[in-house]
């Protein structure tokens, strides 16, 4: 997802530095950006010049490159142990005035802030996929996030051509607290044999004019991610309305993870 | 349907089960296609028909219907040949 953020920045005339763990991952990132630019060429007119956009992006495995950054958007895996170490390193390398935006859908912004010496300058930015196509971002205010940090975050997003909605730090924020529950309940509908997957999705698309139904969305996000998120909500709220549907667990155990494994509620090439 | 159209149709119906598409049905206006799927479609045409899709080919009109995709594939093939 970091690639999408970098692409959005480069498209709006900014320089972006993509830092990742290995050259192989960075090579995948380059390919992803090429594809992302294709999507822009298809859907956004006037079209952009892909070569020009690409020339503004640097790929590296060296954290030190971030000593030049004026704003950091962190996109690492949703595992606390990994994130914690990343923030410690960022805190040492980045200039003291730099704001850290955590692109997360599950982890508490307040907790992330506590891993740094600058909790007042840590804010959540929950981007939606594909980032360059989505005009809106869910921004999360951690316990220590200051109004100045929020203003910096808003300015940063505005320069990327995006608007934002600011919400308080709470598990799942607004978007995932509702979306994960909706997807989980849609899986219960399948399990209870109330409707087929395609019927569930068509009801959302044709009755509510959603672009995608909940089960297609689950395939896109990845069923393992859905299960992990609903488990986090279950644990955080201690509320059984977030109990994961047994069919969802079974599908994840069977390796039916959606688009990334080629098979979820639907089959993919 | 000719061979190209049949192959495209078979691909699309895998994703939209239960829907019968006419040659000129606009898959964008029917609401079936989001940006993610449009990209997948571009990749499918590239690999499935061994053509190279350039940046200037990325016009929605080329991918709007089974008929439009068939015409696009034929044009690319004749350009290459």
XYZ file of C-alpha atoms in Angstrom:
350
model
C 0.000 0.000 0.000
C 2.994 2.238 0.521
C 3.500 2.131 -3.232
C 0.063 3.644 -3.771
C 0.895 6.437 -1.324
C 4.219 7.082 -3.103
C 2.450 7.106 -6.465
C -0.142 9.600 -5.234
C 2.651 11.860 -3.999
C 4.695 11.588 -7.196
C 1.624 12.259 -9.323
C 1.071 15.512 -7.494
C 4.644 16.681 -8.085
C 6.338 15.525 -4.860
C 9.453 13.477 -4.468
C 8.899 10.173 -2.653
C 11.304 7.707 -1.046
C 10.063 4.116 -0.788
C 11.886 2.146 1.919
C 11.397 -1.600 2.197
C 13.155 -4.682 3.549
C 14.732 -6.146 0.396
C 15.535 -5.457 -3.248
C 13.104 -8.203 -4.274
C 10.254 -6.445 -2.472
C 11.278 -3.120 -4.029
C 11.210 -4.740 -7.471
C 7.606 -5.832 -6.807
C 6.882 -2.277 -5.693
C 8.171 -0.917 -9.010
C 5.878 -3.283 -10.900
C 2.956 -2.347 -8.695
C 3.532 1.327 -9.427
C 3.655 0.609 -13.174
C 0.271 -1.088 -12.880
C -1.070 1.683 -10.710
C -0.079 4.269 -13.306
C -1.934 2.226 -15.898
C -5.085 2.455 -13.820
C -4.687 6.230 -13.655
C -4.184 6.378 -17.435
C -7.443 4.426 -17.830
C -9.641 6.307 -15.435
C -8.227 9.792 -15.019
C -8.101 12.325 -17.812
C -6.020 14.218 -18.740
C -3.577 11.373 -18.492
C -0.317 11.688 -16.588
C 3.149 11.002 -17.983
C 4.222 7.739 -16.298
C 7.936 8.354 -16.941
C 7.820 11.741 -15.290
C 5.932 10.375 -12.280
C 8.318 7.418 -11.947
C 11.353 9.722 -12.013
C 10.225 11.364 -8.748
C 10.325 8.087 -6.802
C 13.437 6.607 -5.174
C 13.511 2.995 -3.961
C 15.900 1.937 -1.230
C 16.480 -0.532 1.589
C 18.464 2.077 3.527
C 16.544 3.778 6.354
C 19.120 6.583 6.392
C 17.540 7.965 3.211
C 14.671 9.099 5.450
C 16.904 11.653 7.190
C 15.971 13.935 4.268
C 12.210 13.327 4.536
C 9.830 16.098 5.580
C 6.911 13.738 6.274
C 6.786 9.969 6.845
C 3.904 7.607 6.059
C 4.558 4.208 7.600
C 2.917 1.208 5.863
C 4.505 -1.882 7.451
C 2.652 -5.101 8.317
C -0.004 -4.910 11.021
C 2.152 -6.642 13.635
C 2.964 -4.654 16.728
C 6.443 -6.137 17.265
C 7.476 -5.156 13.749
C 5.901 -1.695 13.876
C 7.470 -0.937 17.262
C 10.999 -1.519 15.949
C 10.330 0.482 12.799
C 9.180 3.494 14.850
C 12.244 3.331 17.092
C 14.467 3.503 14.010
C 12.398 6.247 12.374
C 12.567 8.270 15.575
C 16.376 8.147 15.548
C 16.844 8.892 11.857
C 14.179 11.483 11.035
C 14.431 15.198 11.762
C 12.769 16.101 15.098
C 10.022 18.201 13.491
C 8.869 15.415 11.152
C 5.338 14.045 11.592
C 4.800 10.265 11.451
C 1.565 9.069 9.874
C 0.695 5.427 10.508
C -1.246 3.806 7.691
C -3.031 1.198 9.753
C -6.492 -0.230 10.038
C -6.021 -2.153 13.259
C -3.333 -0.817 15.575
C -3.919 1.959 18.105
C -2.364 5.292 17.134
C -1.857 6.104 20.819
C 0.140 2.891 21.247
C 2.233 3.683 18.158
C 2.911 7.161 19.553
C 4.213 5.570 22.758
C 6.960 3.798 20.769
C 8.438 7.188 19.794
C 9.783 10.232 21.613
C 7.330 12.390 19.648
C 3.803 11.043 20.442
C 2.383 14.542 19.805
C 3.585 14.231 16.185
C 2.044 10.826 15.474
C -1.245 10.581 13.614
C -3.196 7.779 11.895
C -3.876 7.803 8.153
C -6.072 4.964 7.025
C -5.743 5.027 3.228
C -8.114 2.966 1.077
C -7.051 0.784 -1.856
C -6.184 1.664 -4.580
C -4.742 4.798 -2.953
C -4.358 6.962 -6.096
C -8.036 6.421 -6.991
C -9.530 7.232 -3.590
C -10.100 10.897 -2.756
C -10.802 10.415 0.961
C -8.656 9.271 3.910
C -9.726 8.370 7.447
C -7.411 10.334 9.750
C -7.063 9.249 13.381
C -6.224 11.457 16.327
C -4.166 9.609 18.952
C -4.361 10.566 22.639
C -1.335 12.894 22.378
C -1.793 14.084 18.762
C -1.754 17.897 18.751
C -3.884 20.249 16.604
C -0.664 21.338 14.843
C 0.052 17.728 13.860
C -3.493 17.318 12.563
C -3.095 20.495 10.530
C 0.190 19.188 9.080
C -1.547 15.910 8.192
C -4.419 17.740 6.492
C -2.006 19.934 4.509
C -0.010 16.886 3.458
C -3.147 15.127 2.212
C -4.449 18.252 0.495
C -1.177 18.488 -1.426
C -1.784 14.904 -2.558
C -5.211 15.971 -3.773
C -7.033 14.182 -0.958
C -9.573 15.177 1.613
C -9.886 13.626 5.062
C -12.278 12.882 7.897
C -10.798 13.027 11.401
C -11.953 10.468 13.988
C -10.821 9.480 17.470
C -8.512 6.561 18.224
C -10.655 3.468 18.826
C -10.228 -0.147 17.631
C -11.201 -0.424 13.951
C -11.791 3.362 13.856
C -15.048 4.001 11.945
C -14.448 2.216 8.663
C -13.259 -1.181 9.812
C -15.503 -1.434 12.840
C -18.461 -1.375 10.448
C -16.892 -3.050 7.414
C -15.453 -6.069 9.244
C -18.749 -6.671 11.024
C -20.601 -6.409 7.703
C -18.278 -8.870 5.969
C -18.409 -11.265 8.917
C -22.215 -11.171 8.863
C -22.243 -11.717 5.080
C -20.187 -14.883 5.678
C -22.776 -15.989 8.266
C -25.422 -15.564 5.533
C -23.475 -17.993 3.345
C -22.982 -20.391 6.237
C -26.707 -20.283 7.037
C -27.449 -20.837 3.323
C -29.623 -17.756 3.105
C -28.048 -16.754 -0.229
C -25.100 -17.493 -2.524
C -22.054 -15.185 -2.540
C -22.960 -13.653 -5.880
C -26.490 -12.912 -4.641
C -25.302 -11.288 -1.428
C -22.945 -9.031 -3.399
C -25.523 -8.166 -6.049
C -27.954 -6.991 -3.393
C -25.396 -4.478 -2.154
C -24.443 -3.393 -5.668
C -27.892 -3.079 -7.149
C -29.983 -2.053 -4.116
C -27.471 0.238 -2.388
C -25.330 1.143 -5.407
C -22.152 0.016 -3.677
C -19.341 -0.493 -6.190
C -18.507 -3.867 -4.672
C -20.378 -6.282 -2.429
C -19.011 -7.307 1.001
C -17.740 -10.699 -0.143
C -15.922 -9.340 -3.203
C -14.409 -6.748 -0.894
C -13.294 -9.526 1.468
C -11.621 -11.369 -1.436
C -9.839 -8.155 -2.377
C -8.600 -7.403 1.156
C -7.689 -11.041 1.888
C -9.702 -13.367 4.121
C -6.808 -13.799 6.552
C -6.681 -10.012 7.045
C -10.447 -9.961 7.597
C -10.219 -12.742 10.191
C -7.297 -11.028 11.918
C -9.147 -7.710 12.045
C -12.384 -9.175 13.380
C -10.364 -11.024 16.027
C -8.721 -7.755 17.080
C -12.172 -6.140 17.401
C -13.463 -9.139 19.379
C -10.528 -8.962 21.755
C -10.556 -5.162 22.089
C -14.256 -4.723 22.844
C -14.896 -8.056 24.563
C -18.164 -8.032 22.669
C -19.523 -11.203 21.079
C -21.034 -9.315 18.187
C -17.511 -9.465 16.747
C -17.214 -13.276 17.028
C -15.584 -14.533 13.804
C -17.860 -16.668 11.632
C -16.731 -20.339 11.733
C -16.946 -20.522 7.917
C -14.503 -17.620 7.654
C -12.035 -19.453 9.927
C -12.468 -22.649 7.941
C -11.775 -20.882 4.635
C -8.624 -19.281 6.025
C -7.458 -22.667 7.365
C -8.094 -24.151 3.918
C -5.943 -21.458 2.285
C -8.888 -19.803 0.514
C -7.649 -16.245 1.052
C -9.311 -14.453 -1.864
C -7.576 -12.780 -4.810
C -4.058 -13.303 -3.506
C -4.466 -17.093 -3.378
C -6.638 -17.235 -6.497
C -9.677 -18.545 -4.603
C -11.917 -17.087 -1.937
C -15.637 -16.535 -2.254
C -14.885 -16.372 -5.995
C -12.213 -17.884 -8.218
C -9.484 -15.773 -9.847
C -6.936 -16.502 -12.488
C -19.132 -15.209 -31.394
C -15.690 -15.720 -32.934
C -12.736 -17.261 -31.088
C -11.514 -13.968 -29.597
C -14.981 -12.976 -28.421
C -15.608 -16.400 -26.906
C -12.364 -16.264 -24.941
C -13.138 -12.772 -23.595
C -16.694 -13.768 -22.775
C -15.513 -16.899 -20.928
C -13.142 -14.756 -18.866
C -15.810 -12.195 -17.967
C -18.484 -14.743 -17.060
C -16.093 -16.292 -14.540
C -16.322 -13.050 -12.607
C -19.965 -12.280 -13.252
C -21.622 -15.668 -12.909
C -25.225 -15.798 -14.025
C -24.890 -12.726 -16.243
C -25.180 -13.017 -20.026
C -23.281 -10.288 -21.851
C -24.091 -9.140 -25.373
C -21.219 -8.183 -27.699
C -21.906 -4.482 -27.279
C -22.985 -4.377 -23.645
C -20.997 -1.687 -21.848
C -19.457 -3.467 -18.865
C -18.556 -0.126 -17.273
C -22.049 1.332 -17.358
C -23.490 -1.971 -16.101
C -21.498 -1.297 -12.951
C -19.515 -4.540 -13.084
C -16.093 -3.022 -13.385
C -14.091 -1.182 -10.784
C -10.577 0.142 -11.347
C -9.046 -3.026 -9.911
C -10.913 -5.257 -12.330
C -10.207 -2.997 -15.303
C -6.477 -3.473 -14.684
C -6.934 -7.205 -14.404
C -8.732 -7.098 -17.733
C -5.829 -5.221 -19.352
C -3.383 -7.856 -18.064
C -5.656 -10.665 -19.235
C -5.782 -9.241 -22.784
C -2.006 -8.755 -22.806
C -1.223 -12.317 -21.743
C -4.234 -14.051 -23.255
C -3.668 -12.657 -26.755
C 0.077 -11.965 -26.581
C -0.190 -8.278 -27.348
C 1.637 -5.362 -25.757
C -0.618 -2.676 -24.383
C 1.040 0.743 -24.476
C 0.168 3.737 -22.421
C -1.679 5.383 -25.311
C -3.914 2.275 -25.628
C -5.274 2.840 -22.131
C -8.584 4.318 -23.226
C -11.740 3.005 -21.598
C -13.377 2.773 -25.043
C -10.999 -0.075 -25.934
C -12.276 -2.164 -23.028
C -15.917 -1.175 -22.864
C -17.512 -4.287 -24.357
C -16.627 -7.720 -25.694
C -16.894 -6.313 -29.248
C -14.643 -3.341 -28.433
C -12.009 -5.622 -26.888
C -12.122 -7.935 -29.932
C -11.566 -4.957 -32.287
C -8.755 -3.696 -30.057
C -7.001 -7.101 -29.995
C -7.256 -7.381 -33.790
C -5.881 -3.868 -34.288
C -2.931 -4.534 -31.977
C -2.195 -7.795 -33.764
C -2.234 -6.190 -37.188
C -0.064 -3.290 -35.913
C 2.457 -5.816 -34.614
C 2.347 -7.969 -37.754
